[in-house]
Amino acid sequence: MRKPIYDERYARPGLYWGSRPTGLARDVVRLTRSLPRAPRTLVDLGSGEGRDSIYFARRGYRVLGVDISSVGVRKAERRASQLGVDVRFLVRDIRTYRLGPRVDVVFCSGALNNLPRRIRARRFEHFKAKTSPGGINAMNADVPKPYIPTQRTNPFATPFRSGELLGYYGDWQILDSGQVEFVSHSGGVPHRKAMDVVIARKPDPGS
Ligand SMILES: C[S@@+](CC[C@H](N)C(=O)[O-])C[C@H]1O[C@@H](n2cnc3c(N)ncnc32)[C@H](O)[C@@H]1O
């Protein structure tokens, strides 16, 4: 099996992605404050060096971070322990990983493009099925734009089609969706990127 490309990046000193949580993680915390039942458990798919997992754990979530890079997972574990934050991390592949019993939030920032197109619909069905009623899926995915030159910093990633991500949540309540553009430093070369973002809530027949 090929070595995860992020192993080498995460083996460098310092934090490849920095310590500041993603905008998506901050949006989840903000939006879930007003929900009738506060979410308690969260899975962070493609947790990297753990910046978002640690952020959620500090806000009271019981967090499981999963990532294919064992170097990233070990680094995340070390960092959480240094900060005195309780988070569990596992080395797993999100193309095949089966979530355990119901989880309140399935979160994925920056990793969905590693799902090949042919398995995406089935993977989303699984993530949705394992979400508690009234729970949340918060996701983002790279989408190509004709006015942004392509920069392939991860040769194994496949872009989403514009609107594809939202399409997986047609039967859920959309709390937030849209597109963000930003400058990424992934791969060491600053480049513009566009991402589709969705925060969706599973219907809760009991509420
Ligand atoms: C762009 S980084 C984002 C990391 C983290 N979410 C963050 O924002 O700091 C993408 C992450 O997805 C992980 N990844 C890539 N393919 C994966 C797979 N098949 N299963 C699990 N994790 C994967 C990489 O190792 C990397 O840590």
Tab-separated table of N, CA and C and ligand atoms in Angstrom, residues 4 6 10 17 22 44-52 66-69 92-95 109-111 114 154, ligand 1:
chain	number	residue	atom	x	y	z
A	4	PRO	N	0.757	7.125	3.061
A	4	PRO	CA	-0.077	8.336	2.999
A	4	PRO	C	0.769	9.586	2.759
A	6	TYR	N	0.469	12.541	3.537
A	6	TYR	CA	0.621	13.500	4.629
A	6	TYR	C	1.622	13.036	5.686
A	10	TYR	N	3.494	15.707	7.962
A	10	TYR	CA	3.271	15.754	9.407
A	10	TYR	C	4.527	15.410	10.202
A	17	TRP	N	-0.886	22.378	9.528
A	17	TRP	CA	-2.114	23.154	9.323
A	17	TRP	C	-2.304	24.246	10.385
A	22	THR	N	-10.590	25.175	12.028
A	22	THR	CA	-11.142	25.601	10.730
A	22	THR	C	-12.418	26.427	10.942
A	44	ASP	N	-14.443	13.099	13.753
A	44	ASP	CA	-13.720	14.005	12.851
A	44	ASP	C	-12.997	13.132	11.813
A	45	LEU	N	-13.535	13.113	10.582
A	45	LEU	CA	-12.971	12.249	9.536
A	45	LEU	C	-11.817	12.978	8.841
A	46	GLY	N	-10.630	12.387	8.859
A	46	GLY	CA	-9.452	13.048	8.286
A	46	GLY	C	-8.980	14.132	9.235
A	47	SER	N	-8.727	13.722	10.480
A	47	SER	CA	-8.474	14.685	11.568
A	47	SER	C	-7.078	15.308	11.535
A	48	GLY	N	-6.185	14.794	10.678
A	48	GLY	CA	-4.859	15.397	10.522
A	48	GLY	C	-4.089	15.445	11.820
A	49	GLU	N	-3.611	16.630	12.178
A	49	GLU	CA	-2.850	16.806	13.435
A	49	GLU	C	-3.783	17.167	14.589
A	50	GLY	N	-5.088	17.105	14.342
A	50	GLY	CA	-6.052	17.175	15.432
A	50	GLY	C	-6.545	18.551	15.830
A	51	ARG	N	-6.297	19.566	14.997
A	51	ARG	CA	-6.677	20.922	15.469
A	51	ARG	C	-8.174	21.040	15.752
A	52	ASP	N	-9.013	20.480	14.857
A	52	ASP	CA	-10.457	20.594	15.075
A	52	ASP	C	-10.943	19.636	16.157
A	66	VAL	N	-10.232	10.370	13.206
A	66	VAL	CA	-9.662	9.272	12.425
A	66	VAL	C	-8.911	9.840	11.230
A	67	ASP	N	-7.763	9.236	10.949
A	67	ASP	CA	-6.966	9.690	9.814
A	67	ASP	C	-6.131	8.515	9.309
A	68	ILE	N	-5.867	8.532	8.012
A	68	ILE	CA	-5.086	7.452	7.408
A	68	ILE	C	-3.591	7.591	7.745
A	69	SER	N	-3.176	8.796	8.137
A	69	SER	CA	-1.759	9.023	8.426
A	69	SER	C	-1.456	8.701	9.888
A	92	ARG	N	-7.352	5.145	10.530
A	92	ARG	CA	-8.383	4.467	9.736
A	92	ARG	C	-8.484	5.138	8.369
A	93	ASP	N	-9.027	4.378	7.423
A	93	ASP	CA	-9.217	4.873	6.063
A	93	ASP	C	-10.696	5.243	5.889
A	94	ILE	N	-10.975	6.487	5.581
A	94	ILE	CA	-12.394	6.904	5.512
A	94	ILE	C	-13.116	6.300	4.296
A	95	ARG	N	-12.369	5.679	3.385
A	95	ARG	CA	-13.031	5.007	2.257
A	95	ARG	C	-13.742	3.738	2.713
A	109	SER	N	-13.427	17.998	7.366
A	109	SER	CA	-12.900	19.194	6.723
A	109	SER	C	-11.620	18.849	5.962
A	110	GLY	N	-11.687	18.941	4.659
A	110	GLY	CA	-10.477	18.796	3.838
A	110	GLY	C	-10.145	17.376	3.414
A	111	ALA	N	-10.992	16.400	3.747
A	111	ALA	CA	-10.613	15.014	3.440
A	111	ALA	C	-11.560	14.307	2.472
A	114	ASN	N	-10.755	12.655	-0.952
A	114	ASN	CA	-10.048	11.370	-1.023
A	114	ASN	C	-11.007	10.195	-1.223
A	154	ASN	N	-2.425	16.998	-4.092
A	154	ASN	CA	-2.692	15.635	-3.639
A	154	ASN	C	-3.125	14.833	-4.863
B	1	LIG	C1	-6.290	18.664	3.985
B	1	LIG	S1	-5.904	17.592	5.334
B	1	LIG	C2	-7.022	18.191	6.565
B	1	LIG	C3	-6.653	17.759	7.965
B	1	LIG	C4	-7.589	18.283	9.056
B	1	LIG	N1	-8.974	17.994	8.809
B	1	LIG	C5	-7.393	19.749	9.243
B	1	LIG	O1	-8.173	20.552	8.703
B	1	LIG	O2	-6.422	20.120	9.916
B	1	LIG	C6	-6.642	16.057	4.795
B	1	LIG	C7	-6.452	14.918	5.773
B	1	LIG	O3	-7.134	13.769	5.264
B	1	LIG	C8	-6.348	12.635	5.539
B	1	LIG	N2	-6.725	11.570	4.593
B	1	LIG	C9	-6.473	11.499	3.273
B	1	LIG	N3	-6.996	10.371	2.763
B	1	LIG	C10	-7.589	9.730	3.800
B	1	LIG	C11	-8.297	8.501	3.906
B	1	LIG	N4	-8.517	7.734	2.851
B	1	LIG	N5	-8.757	8.136	5.133
B	1	LIG	C12	-8.536	8.911	6.225
B	1	LIG	N6	-7.880	10.088	6.173
B	1	LIG	C13	-7.413	10.490	4.976
B	1	LIG	C14	-4.924	13.109	5.354
B	1	LIG	O4	-3.977	12.253	5.972
B	1	LIG	C15	-5.004	14.488	5.967
B	1	LIG	O5	-4.704	14.476	7.334
